[in-house]
CSV table of C-alpha atoms in Angstrom, one decimal:
chain,number,residue,atom,x,y,z
A,1,MET,CA,88.9,-107.5,100.1
A,2,SER,CA,91.0,-104.8,102.0
A,3,ILE,CA,91.9,-107.4,104.7
A,4,VAL,CA,93.2,-109.9,102.1
A,5,TRP,CA,95.3,-107.2,100.3
A,6,LEU,CA,96.5,-105.9,103.7
A,7,PHE,CA,97.8,-109.4,104.6
A,8,ILE,CA,99.5,-109.9,101.2
A,9,SER,CA,101.0,-106.5,101.2
A,10,LEU,CA,102.4,-106.7,104.7
A,11,ILE,CA,104.1,-110.0,103.8
A,12,TYR,CA,105.6,-108.3,100.7
A,13,LEU,CA,106.8,-105.4,102.8
A,14,SER,CA,108.4,-107.7,105.4
A,15,TYR,CA,110.4,-109.3,102.6
A,16,LEU,CA,111.5,-105.9,101.2
A,17,HIS,CA,112.2,-104.0,104.5
A,18,GLY,CA,112.4,-106.7,107.2
A,19,ALA,CA,112.1,-105.2,110.7
A,20,CYS,CA,112.1,-101.7,109.2
A,21,ILE,CA,108.4,-102.2,108.5
A,22,LEU,CA,107.9,-101.1,112.1
A,23,PHE,CA,109.2,-97.6,111.2
A,24,ILE,CA,106.6,-97.4,108.3
A,25,LEU,CA,103.7,-98.6,110.4
A,26,SER,CA,104.6,-96.3,113.3
A,27,ILE,CA,104.7,-93.2,111.2
A,28,ALA,CA,101.6,-94.2,109.3
A,29,SER,CA,99.7,-94.9,112.5
A,30,PHE,CA,100.7,-91.5,113.9
A,31,ASN,CA,99.5,-89.8,110.7
A,32,TYR,CA,96.2,-91.7,110.9
A,33,LEU,CA,95.6,-90.4,114.5
A,34,LEU,CA,96.5,-86.8,113.4
A,35,VAL,CA,94.0,-87.0,110.5
A,36,LYS,CA,91.2,-88.4,112.7
A,37,ILE,CA,91.8,-85.8,115.5
A,38,PHE,CA,92.4,-82.7,113.5
A,39,ALA,CA,90.6,-83.3,110.2
A,40,ARG,CA,87.7,-81.0,111.1
A,41,LYS,CA,90.0,-78.2,112.4
A,42,LYS,CA,90.8,-75.0,110.4
A,43,TYR,CA,94.5,-75.6,110.8
A,44,PHE,CA,94.4,-79.3,109.6
A,45,LEU,CA,96.3,-78.7,106.4
A,46,LEU,CA,99.1,-77.1,108.2
A,47,VAL,CA,99.3,-80.1,110.6
A,48,ILE,CA,99.2,-82.7,107.8
A,49,TRP,CA,101.8,-81.0,105.7
A,50,SER,CA,104.2,-80.2,108.6
A,51,PHE,CA,104.1,-83.8,109.8
A,52,ASN,CA,104.7,-85.3,106.4
A,53,ILE,CA,107.4,-82.9,105.2
A,54,PHE,CA,109.2,-83.3,108.6
A,55,PHE,CA,109.5,-87.1,108.2
A,56,LEU,CA,110.3,-86.8,104.5
A,57,LEU,CA,113.3,-84.7,105.4
A,58,CYS,CA,114.3,-86.7,108.5
A,59,ASN,CA,114.2,-90.0,106.6
A,60,ARG,CA,116.8,-88.7,104.2
A,61,VAL,CA,119.0,-86.9,106.7
A,62,TYR,CA,119.2,-90.0,109.0
A,63,GLY,CA,119.2,-92.5,106.2
A,64,GLY,CA,116.1,-94.3,107.4
A,65,TYR,CA,117.2,-94.4,111.1
A,66,SER,CA,118.6,-97.3,113.0
A,67,PHE,CA,117.1,-99.3,115.8
A,68,SER,CA,120.1,-98.6,118.0
A,69,MET,CA,118.9,-94.9,118.1
A,70,ILE,CA,115.9,-96.1,120.1
A,71,GLY,CA,117.9,-98.2,122.5
A,72,LYS,CA,120.7,-100.7,122.7
A,73,GLN,CA,118.3,-103.5,123.4
A,74,TRP,CA,116.8,-102.9,119.9
A,75,ALA,CA,120.1,-102.8,118.0
A,76,PHE,CA,119.9,-106.5,117.0
A,77,LEU,CA,117.0,-105.5,114.6
A,78,ASP,CA,119.5,-103.6,112.5
A,79,ASN,CA,120.6,-107.0,111.2
A,80,PHE,CA,117.2,-107.6,109.7
A,81,ARG,CA,116.6,-104.5,107.5
A,82,GLY,CA,115.4,-106.4,104.4
A,83,THR,CA,116.6,-106.1,100.8
A,84,PHE,CA,115.4,-102.6,100.0
A,85,ARG,CA,115.9,-99.3,101.7
A,86,TRP,CA,112.5,-98.4,103.2
A,87,HIS,CA,113.0,-94.6,103.3
A,88,ILE,CA,113.4,-94.5,99.5
A,89,CYS,CA,109.9,-96.1,99.1
A,90,PHE,CA,108.5,-94.0,101.8
A,91,ASN,CA,108.4,-91.0,99.5
A,92,PHE,CA,105.3,-92.6,97.8
A,93,VAL,CA,103.8,-93.4,101.2
A,94,VAL,CA,104.0,-89.7,102.1
A,95,LEU,CA,101.9,-88.8,99.0
A,96,ARG,CA,99.4,-91.5,100.0
A,97,MET,CA,99.2,-90.3,103.6
A,98,ILE,CA,98.5,-86.7,102.4
A,99,SER,CA,95.9,-88.0,100.0
A,100,PHE,CA,94.1,-89.9,102.7
A,101,GLY,CA,94.2,-86.8,105.0
A,102,TYR,CA,92.8,-84.5,102.3
A,103,ASP,CA,90.1,-86.9,101.1
A,104,TYR,CA,88.9,-87.5,104.7
A,105,HIS,CA,89.0,-83.8,105.4
A,106,TRP,CA,86.8,-83.1,102.3
A,107,ALA,CA,84.5,-86.1,103.0
A,108,ASP,CA,81.7,-84.2,104.6
A,109,LYS,CA,82.1,-81.0,102.6
A,110,TYR,CA,80.1,-80.0,99.5
A,111,SER,CA,81.7,-81.3,96.3
A,112,HIS,CA,81.7,-79.1,93.2
A,113,PHE,CA,81.9,-82.2,91.0
A,114,ASP,CA,78.8,-82.4,88.8
A,115,GLN,CA,78.7,-86.1,87.8
A,116,LYS,CA,75.8,-85.6,85.3
A,117,LYS,CA,77.6,-82.9,83.4
A,118,HIS,CA,80.9,-84.9,83.6
A,119,ILE,CA,79.2,-87.9,82.0
A,120,GLN,CA,78.0,-85.8,79.1
A,121,ARG,CA,81.6,-84.7,78.4
A,122,CYS,CA,83.5,-87.9,79.2
A,123,ASP,CA,83.8,-90.6,76.5
A,124,ILE,CA,84.7,-93.3,79.0
A,125,CYS,CA,81.7,-92.6,81.3
A,126,LYS,CA,79.4,-92.3,78.3
A,127,SER,CA,80.3,-95.9,77.3
A,128,GLY,CA,79.1,-97.2,80.7
A,129,LYS,CA,82.5,-97.4,82.3
A,130,THR,CA,83.9,-95.3,85.1
A,131,CYS,CA,86.8,-92.9,84.5
A,132,TYR,CA,89.5,-92.1,87.1
A,133,GLN,CA,88.2,-88.5,87.6
A,134,THR,CA,84.8,-89.9,88.7
A,135,LEU,CA,86.4,-92.4,91.1
A,136,GLN,CA,88.5,-89.6,92.5
A,137,GLU,CA,85.8,-86.9,92.9
A,138,ARG,CA,82.7,-88.7,94.0
A,139,GLY,CA,84.0,-89.8,97.4
A,140,VAL,CA,83.5,-93.0,99.4
A,141,GLN,CA,81.4,-94.0,102.4
A,142,ASN,CA,82.7,-93.1,105.9
A,143,GLY,CA,83.3,-96.8,106.6
A,144,LYS,CA,86.0,-96.8,104.0
A,145,TYR,CA,88.2,-94.5,106.1
A,146,ALA,CA,88.9,-97.4,108.5
A,147,TYR,CA,92.4,-98.0,109.7
A,148,SER,CA,92.7,-101.4,107.8
A,149,THR,CA,91.7,-99.7,104.5
A,150,TYR,CA,94.1,-96.9,105.2
A,151,ILE,CA,97.1,-99.2,105.8
A,152,CYS,CA,96.1,-101.4,102.8
A,153,TYR,CA,96.1,-98.2,100.6
A,154,LEU,CA,99.6,-97.2,101.9
A,155,VAL,CA,101.3,-100.5,101.3
A,156,TYR,CA,99.2,-102.0,98.4
A,157,ALA,CA,101.8,-104.3,96.9
A,158,PRO,CA,101.4,-103.7,93.1
A,159,LEU,CA,101.8,-99.9,93.5
A,160,TYR,CA,103.9,-99.7,96.6
A,161,LEU,CA,107.4,-99.5,95.2
A,162,ALA,CA,107.0,-96.9,92.3
A,163,GLY,CA,103.3,-96.1,91.8
A,164,PRO,CA,101.6,-95.0,89.6
A,165,ILE,CA,100.1,-92.7,92.3
A,166,ILE,CA,96.4,-93.3,93.0
A,167,ASN,CA,94.4,-91.2,95.4
A,168,PHE,CA,92.6,-92.7,98.3
A,169,ASN,CA,89.0,-92.3,97.0
A,170,ALA,CA,89.8,-94.0,93.7
A,171,PHE,CA,91.6,-96.8,95.5
A,172,ALA,CA,89.0,-97.5,98.2
A,173,SER,CA,86.1,-97.4,95.7
A,174,GLN,CA,87.7,-100.2,93.6
A,175,LEU,CA,88.3,-102.6,96.6
A,176,ASP,CA,84.8,-104.0,96.4
A,177,VAL,CA,83.9,-103.1,92.8
A,178,ARG,CA,86.8,-104.2,90.4
A,179,GLN,CA,87.7,-101.9,87.5
A,180,ASN,CA,85.8,-102.6,84.3
A,181,ASN,CA,87.7,-100.4,81.8
A,182,TYR,CA,90.1,-103.1,80.8
A,183,SER,CA,88.9,-106.5,79.5
A,184,ALA,CA,91.1,-109.6,79.6
A,185,ARG,CA,92.0,-108.9,75.9
A,186,ASP,CA,93.0,-105.3,76.8
A,187,LYS,CA,95.2,-106.5,79.6
A,188,THR,CA,96.9,-109.1,77.4
A,189,HIS,CA,97.6,-106.4,74.8
A,190,TYR,CA,99.0,-104.2,77.5
A,191,GLY,CA,101.3,-106.9,78.7
A,192,LEU,CA,102.6,-107.7,75.2
A,193,ARG,CA,103.3,-104.1,74.6
A,194,TRP,CA,105.4,-104.0,77.8
A,195,ILE,CA,107.4,-106.9,76.6
A,196,PHE,CA,108.1,-105.2,73.3
A,197,SER,CA,109.3,-102.1,75.2
A,198,LEU,CA,111.6,-104.2,77.4
A,199,VAL,CA,113.3,-105.6,74.3
A,200,LEU,CA,113.7,-102.1,73.0
A,201,MET,CA,115.3,-101.0,76.2
A,202,GLU,CA,117.7,-104.0,76.0
A,203,LEU,CA,118.8,-102.9,72.5
A,204,MET,CA,119.2,-99.3,73.6
A,205,THR,CA,121.4,-100.1,76.6
A,206,HIS,CA,123.6,-102.4,74.5
A,207,LEU,CA,124.0,-100.1,71.5
A,208,PHE,CA,123.9,-96.6,72.9
A,209,HIS,CA,126.1,-95.4,75.7
A,210,TYR,CA,124.6,-92.0,76.7
A,211,ASN,CA,124.6,-92.8,80.4
A,212,ALA,CA,128.2,-93.9,80.4
A,213,PHE,CA,129.3,-90.5,79.0
A,214,ALA,CA,127.0,-88.6,81.5
A,215,THR,CA,128.2,-90.4,84.6
A,216,SER,CA,131.9,-90.7,83.8
A,217,GLY,CA,132.4,-87.0,83.1
A,218,LEU,CA,133.7,-87.7,79.6
A,219,TRP,CA,131.2,-85.2,78.2
A,220,LYS,CA,133.7,-82.4,79.2
A,221,GLN,CA,136.0,-83.6,76.4
A,222,LEU,CA,133.3,-83.4,73.8
A,223,ALA,CA,131.9,-80.7,71.5
A,224,PRO,CA,128.7,-78.8,72.5
A,225,MET,CA,126.7,-80.7,69.9
A,226,ASP,CA,127.8,-84.0,71.3
A,227,VAL,CA,126.8,-82.9,74.8
A,228,PHE,CA,123.3,-82.0,73.7
A,229,ILE,CA,123.0,-85.4,71.9
A,230,ILE,CA,124.0,-87.1,75.2
A,231,GLY,CA,121.5,-85.0,77.1
A,232,TYR,CA,118.8,-85.9,74.5
A,233,GLY,CA,119.8,-89.6,74.8
A,234,VAL,CA,119.7,-89.6,78.6
A,235,LEU,CA,116.3,-88.0,78.5
A,236,ASN,CA,114.9,-90.6,76.1
A,237,PHE,CA,116.6,-93.4,78.2
A,238,MET,CA,114.9,-92.0,81.4
A,239,TRP,CA,111.6,-91.9,79.6
A,240,LEU,CA,111.8,-95.5,78.5
A,241,LYS,CA,113.1,-96.6,81.9
A,242,PHE,CA,110.2,-95.1,83.8
A,243,PHE,CA,107.8,-96.2,81.1
A,244,LEU,CA,108.8,-99.8,81.8
A,245,ILE,CA,108.7,-99.4,85.6
A,246,TRP,CA,105.4,-97.7,85.8
A,247,ARG,CA,103.7,-99.9,83.2
A,248,TYR,CA,104.8,-103.1,84.9
A,249,PHE,CA,103.4,-102.1,88.3
A,250,ARG,CA,100.2,-100.7,86.7
A,251,PHE,CA,99.8,-104.0,84.7
A,252,TRP,CA,100.1,-105.9,88.0
A,253,SER,CA,97.5,-103.7,89.6
A,254,LEU,CA,95.1,-104.1,86.6
A,255,ILE,CA,95.3,-107.9,86.9
A,256,CYS,CA,94.4,-107.5,90.6
A,257,GLY,CA,91.3,-105.4,89.7
A,258,ILE,CA,92.5,-101.9,90.6
A,259,GLU,CA,93.1,-99.3,87.8
A,260,ALA,CA,95.6,-96.5,88.5
A,261,PRO,CA,96.3,-93.5,86.3
A,262,GLU,CA,98.5,-94.1,83.4
A,263,ASN,CA,102.0,-92.5,83.5
A,264,MET,CA,103.7,-91.6,80.2
A,265,PRO,CA,100.5,-91.4,78.1
A,266,ARG,CA,102.3,-89.4,75.5
A,267,CYS,CA,105.8,-89.9,73.9
A,268,ILE,CA,108.5,-87.5,75.2
A,269,ASN,CA,109.3,-86.5,71.6
A,270,ASN,CA,105.8,-85.2,71.0
A,271,CYS,CA,105.7,-82.4,73.7
A,272,HIS,CA,106.4,-78.9,72.6
A,273,ASN,CA,105.6,-77.0,75.8
A,274,LEU,CA,106.5,-77.5,79.4
A,275,GLU,CA,102.9,-77.9,80.6
A,276,SER,CA,102.2,-80.8,78.3
A,277,PHE,CA,105.6,-82.3,79.1
A,278,TRP,CA,104.9,-82.5,82.8
A,279,LYS,CA,101.3,-83.6,82.3
A,280,ASN,CA,102.5,-86.5,80.2
A,281,TRP,CA,105.7,-87.5,82.1
A,282,HIS,CA,104.8,-88.5,85.7
A,283,ALA,CA,101.1,-88.0,84.9
A,284,SER,CA,99.7,-89.6,88.0
A,285,TYR,CA,102.0,-87.4,90.2
A,286,ASN,CA,100.8,-84.4,88.2
A,287,LYS,CA,97.2,-85.3,89.0
A,288,TRP,CA,98.2,-85.6,92.7
A,289,LEU,CA,99.9,-82.2,92.6
A,290,VAL,CA,97.0,-80.5,90.9
A,291,ARG,CA,94.4,-81.9,93.4
A,292,TYR,CA,96.4,-81.5,96.7
A,293,MET,CA,98.7,-78.6,96.0
A,294,TYR,CA,97.8,-76.5,92.9
A,295,ILE,CA,94.1,-76.1,93.6
A,296,PRO,CA,94.3,-75.5,97.4
A,297,LEU,CA,97.1,-72.9,96.8
A,298,GLY,CA,94.7,-70.9,94.6
A,299,GLY,CA,94.8,-72.6,91.2
A,300,SER,CA,95.1,-70.5,88.0
A,301,GLN,CA,94.5,-67.3,90.0
A,302,LYS,CA,98.0,-67.6,91.6
A,303,LYS,CA,99.6,-69.8,88.9
A,304,LEU,CA,102.8,-67.7,88.6
A,305,LEU,CA,103.5,-68.2,92.4
A,306,ASN,CA,102.2,-71.7,92.7
A,307,VAL,CA,104.7,-73.2,90.2
A,308,TRP,CA,107.6,-72.2,92.4
A,309,VAL,CA,106.2,-73.9,95.5
A,310,ILE,CA,105.1,-77.0,93.7
A,311,PHE,CA,108.4,-77.6,91.8
A,312,THR,CA,110.4,-76.9,95.0
A,313,PHE,CA,108.4,-79.6,96.7
A,314,VAL,CA,108.9,-82.0,93.7
A,315,ALA,CA,112.6,-81.5,94.0
A,316,ILE,CA,112.7,-82.1,97.8
A,317,TRP,CA,110.4,-85.1,97.4
A,318,HIS,CA,112.8,-86.7,94.9
A,319,ASP,CA,115.9,-86.2,97.0
A,320,LEU,CA,117.8,-83.6,99.1
A,321,GLU,CA,120.3,-82.4,96.4
A,322,TRP,CA,121.2,-79.0,95.1
A,323,LYS,CA,121.3,-80.4,91.6
A,324,LEU,CA,117.6,-81.2,91.8
A,325,LEU,CA,116.7,-77.9,93.3
A,326,SER,CA,118.6,-76.2,90.5
A,327,TRP,CA,116.7,-78.3,88.0
A,328,ALA,CA,113.4,-77.3,89.7
A,329,TRP,CA,114.1,-73.6,89.8
A,330,LEU,CA,115.4,-73.5,86.2
A,331,THR,CA,112.2,-75.3,85.1
A,332,CYS,CA,110.2,-72.6,86.9
A,333,LEU,CA,112.2,-69.9,85.3
A,334,PHE,CA,111.4,-71.2,81.9
A,335,PHE,CA,107.8,-72.0,82.9
A,336,VAL,CA,106.8,-68.5,83.9
A,337,PRO,CA,107.3,-66.9,80.4
A,338,GLU,CA,105.4,-69.7,78.8
A,339,MET,CA,102.4,-69.2,81.1
A,340,MET,CA,102.5,-65.5,80.4
A,341,LEU,CA,102.5,-66.0,76.7
A,342,LYS,CA,99.7,-68.6,76.9
A,343,SER,CA,97.6,-66.1,78.9
A,344,ALA,CA,98.2,-63.4,76.3
A,345,ALA,CA,97.5,-65.9,73.4
A,346,THR,CA,94.0,-66.7,74.8
A,347,THR,CA,93.0,-63.0,74.5
A,348,PHE,CA,94.4,-62.8,70.9
A,349,GLN,CA,91.8,-63.1,68.2
A,350,VAL,CA,92.7,-64.3,64.7
A,351,ASP,CA,90.4,-62.9,62.0
A,352,SER,CA,92.1,-63.9,58.8
A,353,ALA,CA,94.0,-66.8,57.2
A,354,PHE,CA,97.2,-64.8,57.3
A,355,GLY,CA,96.7,-64.0,60.9
A,356,GLU,CA,96.2,-67.7,61.7
A,357,PHE,CA,99.4,-68.5,59.7
A,358,VAL,CA,101.4,-65.9,61.7
A,359,PHE,CA,100.0,-67.1,65.0
A,360,ARG,CA,100.9,-70.7,64.2
A,361,GLU,CA,104.5,-69.7,63.3
A,362,LEU,CA,104.8,-67.8,66.5
A,363,ARG,CA,103.6,-70.9,68.4
A,364,ALA,CA,106.2,-73.0,66.6
A,365,LEU,CA,108.9,-70.5,67.6
A,366,ALA,CA,107.7,-70.6,71.2
A,367,GLY,CA,107.8,-74.4,71.1
A,368,ALA,CA,111.3,-74.5,69.8
A,369,ILE,CA,112.4,-72.1,72.6
A,370,THR,CA,110.6,-74.3,75.2
A,371,ILE,CA,112.3,-77.5,73.9
A,372,THR,CA,115.7,-75.8,74.1
A,373,CYS,CA,115.1,-74.6,77.6
A,374,LEU,CA,113.8,-78.1,78.6
A,375,MET,CA,117.0,-79.6,77.2
A,376,VAL,CA,119.2,-77.1,79.2
A,377,ALA,CA,117.2,-77.8,82.4
A,378,ASN,CA,117.6,-81.5,82.1
A,379,LEU,CA,121.3,-81.2,81.1
A,380,VAL,CA,121.8,-79.4,84.4
A,381,GLY,CA,119.6,-81.8,86.4
A,382,TYR,CA,120.9,-85.1,85.1
A,383,VAL,CA,124.2,-84.7,83.1
A,384,ILE,CA,126.4,-81.7,83.9
A,385,GLY,CA,125.0,-80.5,87.2
A,386,PRO,CA,124.9,-76.8,88.4
A,387,SER,CA,128.8,-76.7,88.3
A,388,GLY,CA,128.8,-77.5,84.6
A,389,MET,CA,126.7,-74.5,83.6
A,390,ASN,CA,129.7,-72.1,83.3
A,391,TRP,CA,131.4,-74.7,81.1
A,392,LEU,CA,128.3,-75.1,78.9
A,393,VAL,CA,127.9,-71.3,78.4
A,394,SER,CA,131.6,-70.7,77.6
A,395,GLN,CA,131.6,-73.6,75.1
A,396,PHE,CA,128.7,-72.3,73.2
A,397,LEU,CA,130.0,-68.7,73.2
A,398,GLN,CA,133.3,-69.9,71.8
A,399,GLU,CA,132.3,-72.4,69.2
A,400,GLY,CA,128.7,-73.6,69.6
A,401,LEU,CA,126.5,-70.7,68.4
A,402,SER,CA,126.1,-72.3,64.9
A,403,VAL,CA,125.3,-75.6,66.6
A,404,LEU,CA,122.7,-74.0,68.8
A,405,GLY,CA,121.1,-72.3,65.7
A,406,PHE,CA,120.9,-75.6,63.9
A,407,MET,CA,119.4,-77.3,66.9
A,408,PHE,CA,116.9,-74.5,67.3
A,409,LEU,CA,115.9,-74.9,63.6
A,410,THR,CA,115.5,-78.7,64.2
A,411,PHE,CA,113.2,-78.1,67.2
A,412,TYR,CA,111.2,-75.6,65.2
A,413,VAL,CA,110.6,-78.1,62.4
A,414,GLY,CA,109.8,-80.8,65.0
A,415,THR,CA,107.2,-78.5,66.7
A,416,LYS,CA,105.5,-78.0,63.3
A,417,LEU,CA,105.3,-81.8,62.9
A,418,MET,CA,103.8,-82.1,66.4
A,419,PHE,CA,101.1,-79.6,65.4
A,420,HIS,CA,100.2,-81.8,62.4
A,421,ILE,CA,100.1,-84.9,64.6
A,422,ASP,CA,97.7,-83.1,67.0
A,423,ASP,CA,95.5,-81.8,64.1
A,424,SER,CA,95.2,-85.3,62.7
A,425,LYS,CA,93.8,-86.7,66.0
A,426,PRO,CA,90.0,-86.9,66.3
A,427,THR,CA,88.3,-84.3,68.5
A,428,ARG,CA,87.3,-85.8,71.9
A,429,HIS,CA,84.4,-84.4,73.9
């Protein structure tokens, strides 16, 4: 199975990147050698991270390199670079190379995953199916860490361009045993829903012009309320755009028998805190970050420090831009108070109906503050940029405080509605 998909995926890559496939295979092969040589060493994690971050940065700085850099006799290959810039897609390959390295590194170590206890708690596993966490945690046989399986994992055609991100263990375990969570009827329904979402996107792009205002700079001539509406529109447009991209490639992968984690499992307008927002945006990337960064860095014991390291990596992984670093650090700045409040709330005991009412109102206020902060962070990251911060602050101080108050009240009411939606859902074990 892996040989068949390897052959198909390499043909697909040759069409996308032409001769530049040689760069991908060279870096990937070198990474494979490093993993096989240093996986049992204490300093392995330093080696694997240094190697991958080095090429992540170099690929962007040098724009994917040129064959003429190697030698004049290779310069003719620059005329066959394919239809798609390989170094843009390589960001996902970096995540897969790190995943392979970690999973191989952990292969012969004791796993803390208790499958029997997990089955008792997991509705999917109780029904006789296999959930993603089980595929991820239970490991694979040593024979699965072969070079052919590794390359197949890196360049697997359905998930190569944009994900969703699947870890090596989960991918390798489905090569021989196809996923059984989605029946033919489920996949048909999944495809029809994607078509409906595509029609919705077409309507949105023809009737609403948020992105035109954001990219042209015309937002500078608008009132503060209009700028926030544009920011809100851009955020919803981005959500639907990535929803379509990720669902399309996941649908393709499901048809081929491999189930990847679902991105966008929850609507963007039904998230009232930063943690749930990031868990439900690029959800597969969040799972990757938790498994390969958050837990190895110390998990919840060092949460306040980990978030800065993780979001800095997320910004660099997306692109080398100050705008994205500003977005990442602003998000961290807003994230830290939320984590501290959540930690304090877990120790707070409610003994009466009035106390429960007050606690719920305080949570709604905190949710409104979080949504406001999230809007500001995304305005800076995707609309006005860091240079527009002074303009935004001055506009609100001059004429926008009443607008900000109205928006805050709207977010407060919206958060209360989100609470009711959550309360109406059946409890899952």
